[in-house]
Coordinates of C-alpha atoms and ligand atoms in Angstrom, one line a residue:
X1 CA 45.0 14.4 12.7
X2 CA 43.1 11.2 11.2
X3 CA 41.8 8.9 13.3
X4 CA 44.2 5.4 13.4
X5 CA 42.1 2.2 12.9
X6 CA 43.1 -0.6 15.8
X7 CA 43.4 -4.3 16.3
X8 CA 40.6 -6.2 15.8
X9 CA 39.1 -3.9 13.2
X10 CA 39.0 -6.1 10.6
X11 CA 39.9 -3.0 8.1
X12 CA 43.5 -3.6 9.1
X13 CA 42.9 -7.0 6.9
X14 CA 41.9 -5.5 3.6
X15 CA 44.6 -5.9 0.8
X16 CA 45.6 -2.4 -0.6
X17 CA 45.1 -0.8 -3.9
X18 CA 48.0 0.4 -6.1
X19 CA 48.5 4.5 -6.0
X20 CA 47.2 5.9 -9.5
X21 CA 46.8 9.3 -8.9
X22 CA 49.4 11.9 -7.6
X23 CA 47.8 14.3 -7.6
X24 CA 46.6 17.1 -4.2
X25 CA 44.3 14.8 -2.7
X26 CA 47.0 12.1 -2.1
X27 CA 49.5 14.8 -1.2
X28 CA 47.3 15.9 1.8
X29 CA 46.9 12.3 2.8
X30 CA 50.4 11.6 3.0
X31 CA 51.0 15.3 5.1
X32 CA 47.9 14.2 7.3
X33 CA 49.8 11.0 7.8
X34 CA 52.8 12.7 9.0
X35 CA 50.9 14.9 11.0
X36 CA 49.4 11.8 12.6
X37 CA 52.5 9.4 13.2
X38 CA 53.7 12.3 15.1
X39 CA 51.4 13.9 17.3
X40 CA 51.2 10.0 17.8
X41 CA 55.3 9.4 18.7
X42 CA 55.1 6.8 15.9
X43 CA 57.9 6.1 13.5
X44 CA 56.3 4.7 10.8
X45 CA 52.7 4.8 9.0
X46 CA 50.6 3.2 6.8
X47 CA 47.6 4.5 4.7
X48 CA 45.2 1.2 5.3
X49 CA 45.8 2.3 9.2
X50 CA 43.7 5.6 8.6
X51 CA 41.4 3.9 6.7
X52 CA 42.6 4.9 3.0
X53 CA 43.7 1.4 1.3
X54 CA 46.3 2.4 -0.8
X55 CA 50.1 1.2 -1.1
X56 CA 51.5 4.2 0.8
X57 CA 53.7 4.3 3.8
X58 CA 55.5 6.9 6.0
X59 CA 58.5 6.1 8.0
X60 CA 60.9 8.6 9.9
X61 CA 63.4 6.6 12.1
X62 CA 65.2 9.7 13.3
X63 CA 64.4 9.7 16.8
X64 CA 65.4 6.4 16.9
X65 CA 69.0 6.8 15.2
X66 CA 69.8 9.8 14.6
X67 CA 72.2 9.7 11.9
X68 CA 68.6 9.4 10.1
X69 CA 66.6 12.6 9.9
X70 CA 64.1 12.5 7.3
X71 CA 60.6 11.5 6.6
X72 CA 60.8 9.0 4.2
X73 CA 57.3 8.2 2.0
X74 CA 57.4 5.0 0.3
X75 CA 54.3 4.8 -2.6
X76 CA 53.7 1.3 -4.4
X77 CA 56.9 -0.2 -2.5
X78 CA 58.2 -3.9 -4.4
X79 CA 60.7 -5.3 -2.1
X80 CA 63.4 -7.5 -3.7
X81 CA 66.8 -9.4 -3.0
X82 CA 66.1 -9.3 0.9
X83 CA 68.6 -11.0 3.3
X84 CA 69.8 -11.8 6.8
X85 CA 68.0 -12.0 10.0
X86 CA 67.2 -10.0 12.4
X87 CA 65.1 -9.7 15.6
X88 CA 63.3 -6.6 16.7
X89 CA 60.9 -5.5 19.6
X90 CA 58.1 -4.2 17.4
X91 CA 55.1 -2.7 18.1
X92 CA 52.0 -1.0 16.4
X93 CA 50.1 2.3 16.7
X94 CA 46.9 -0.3 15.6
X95 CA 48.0 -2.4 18.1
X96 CA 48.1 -0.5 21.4
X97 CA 50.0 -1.6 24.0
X98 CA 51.7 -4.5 22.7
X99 CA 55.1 -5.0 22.1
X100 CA 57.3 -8.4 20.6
X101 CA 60.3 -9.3 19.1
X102 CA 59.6 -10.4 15.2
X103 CA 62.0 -11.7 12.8
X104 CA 62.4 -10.3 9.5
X105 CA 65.1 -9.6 6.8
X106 CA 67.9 -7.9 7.9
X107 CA 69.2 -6.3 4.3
X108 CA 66.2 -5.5 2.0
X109 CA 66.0 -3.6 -1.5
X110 CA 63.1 -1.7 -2.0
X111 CA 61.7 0.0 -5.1
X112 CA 59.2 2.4 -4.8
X113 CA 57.6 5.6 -6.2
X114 CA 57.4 9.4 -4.5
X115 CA 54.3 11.3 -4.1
X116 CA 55.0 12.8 -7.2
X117 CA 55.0 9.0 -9.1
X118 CA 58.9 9.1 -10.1
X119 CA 60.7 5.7 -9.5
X120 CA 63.1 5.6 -6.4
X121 CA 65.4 2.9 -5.0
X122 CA 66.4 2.2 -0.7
X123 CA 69.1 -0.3 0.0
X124 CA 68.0 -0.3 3.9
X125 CA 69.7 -2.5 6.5
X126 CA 68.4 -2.8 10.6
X127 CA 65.8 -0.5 12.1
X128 CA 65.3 1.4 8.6
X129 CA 64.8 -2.8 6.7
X130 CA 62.4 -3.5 10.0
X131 CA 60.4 -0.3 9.9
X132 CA 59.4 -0.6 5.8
X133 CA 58.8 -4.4 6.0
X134 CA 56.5 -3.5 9.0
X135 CA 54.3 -0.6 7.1
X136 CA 54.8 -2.9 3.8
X137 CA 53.1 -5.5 5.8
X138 CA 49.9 -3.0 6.8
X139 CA 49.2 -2.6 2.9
X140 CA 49.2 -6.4 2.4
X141 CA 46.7 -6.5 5.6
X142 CA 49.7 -8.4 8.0
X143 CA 50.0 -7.0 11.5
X144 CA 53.1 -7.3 13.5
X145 CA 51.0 -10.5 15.6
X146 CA 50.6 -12.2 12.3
X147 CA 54.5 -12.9 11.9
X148 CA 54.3 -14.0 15.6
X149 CA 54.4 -18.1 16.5
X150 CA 50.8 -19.3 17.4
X151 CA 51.8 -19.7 21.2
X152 CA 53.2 -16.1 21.6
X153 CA 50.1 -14.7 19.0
X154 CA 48.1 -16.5 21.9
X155 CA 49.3 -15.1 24.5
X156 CA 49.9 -11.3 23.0
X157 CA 46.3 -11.8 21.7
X158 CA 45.2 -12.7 24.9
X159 CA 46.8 -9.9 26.5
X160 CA 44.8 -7.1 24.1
X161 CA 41.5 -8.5 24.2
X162 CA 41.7 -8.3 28.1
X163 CA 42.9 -4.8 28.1
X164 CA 39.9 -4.1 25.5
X165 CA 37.3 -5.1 27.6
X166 CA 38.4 -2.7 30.9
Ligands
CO1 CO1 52.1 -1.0 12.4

């Protein structure tokens, strides 16, 4: 279980390195991931949330939908050819206790590498296209509150920093 870094740290900011090396260490990151999204009910995972800044991300929607059953790893993700709209009720594992709705692409494309480093493709659509722009976001240092408008970033903002300081 690795310990998941939370809003403000200001780690959850830092841009994310390309994944060069495949080889056991990474593996054993990605399974503590897993281990860690869900011991913590999460349904997706970035590395740059435990504190390893690499383009890596976990994702398994299946208790969600359940016509999905996998655990999906995603490893120096390019998104392309995104489209549509669509509003979700997100929240964040580094962002306790807050929860908004946050537009994103409804259709998205998404080429990627496996912990082994062979290319993959995903042609995703709804809570699959939310849940990887979401973790793609955490490599790029964007939380969930960052795609919010400045009123309701305000107000969720607001609403953390109070419940920090219980
Ligand atoms: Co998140």
């Amino acid at each position: 279980m690795l310990e998941i870094l939370t809003y403000p740290d200001p780690r959850l900011k830092q841009i994310s390195k390309p994944v060069t090396e495949f080889d056991a260490n990474f593996h054993s990151l990605l399974d503590q991931m897993a281990v860690t999204m869900y011991a913590s009910n999460g349904i997706g995972l970035a590395a740059p949330q435990v504190g390893h800044f690499v383009r890596a991300f976990i994702v398994d929607i299946s208790s969600q939908d359940e016509n999905r059953t996998r655990l999906m790893e995603f490893v120096n993700p390019r998104f392309s050819n995104g489209k549509g709209k669509i509003d979700f009720e997100e929240a964040c594992l580094s962002v306790p206790g807050a929860s908004e709705f946050v537009r994103r692409k409804s259709d998205i494309v998404v080429d990627y590498q496996d912990r082994f480093g062979n290319p993959q493709s995903l042609e995703a659509s709804g809570l699959l296209a939310v849940a990887t722009q979401h973790e793609n976001d955490h490599l790029d240092g964007i939380l969930f509150i960052d795609r919010l408008s400045l009123l309701k970033r305000k107000l969720l903002t607001k609403k953390i920093t109070k419940a920090l300081s219980l």
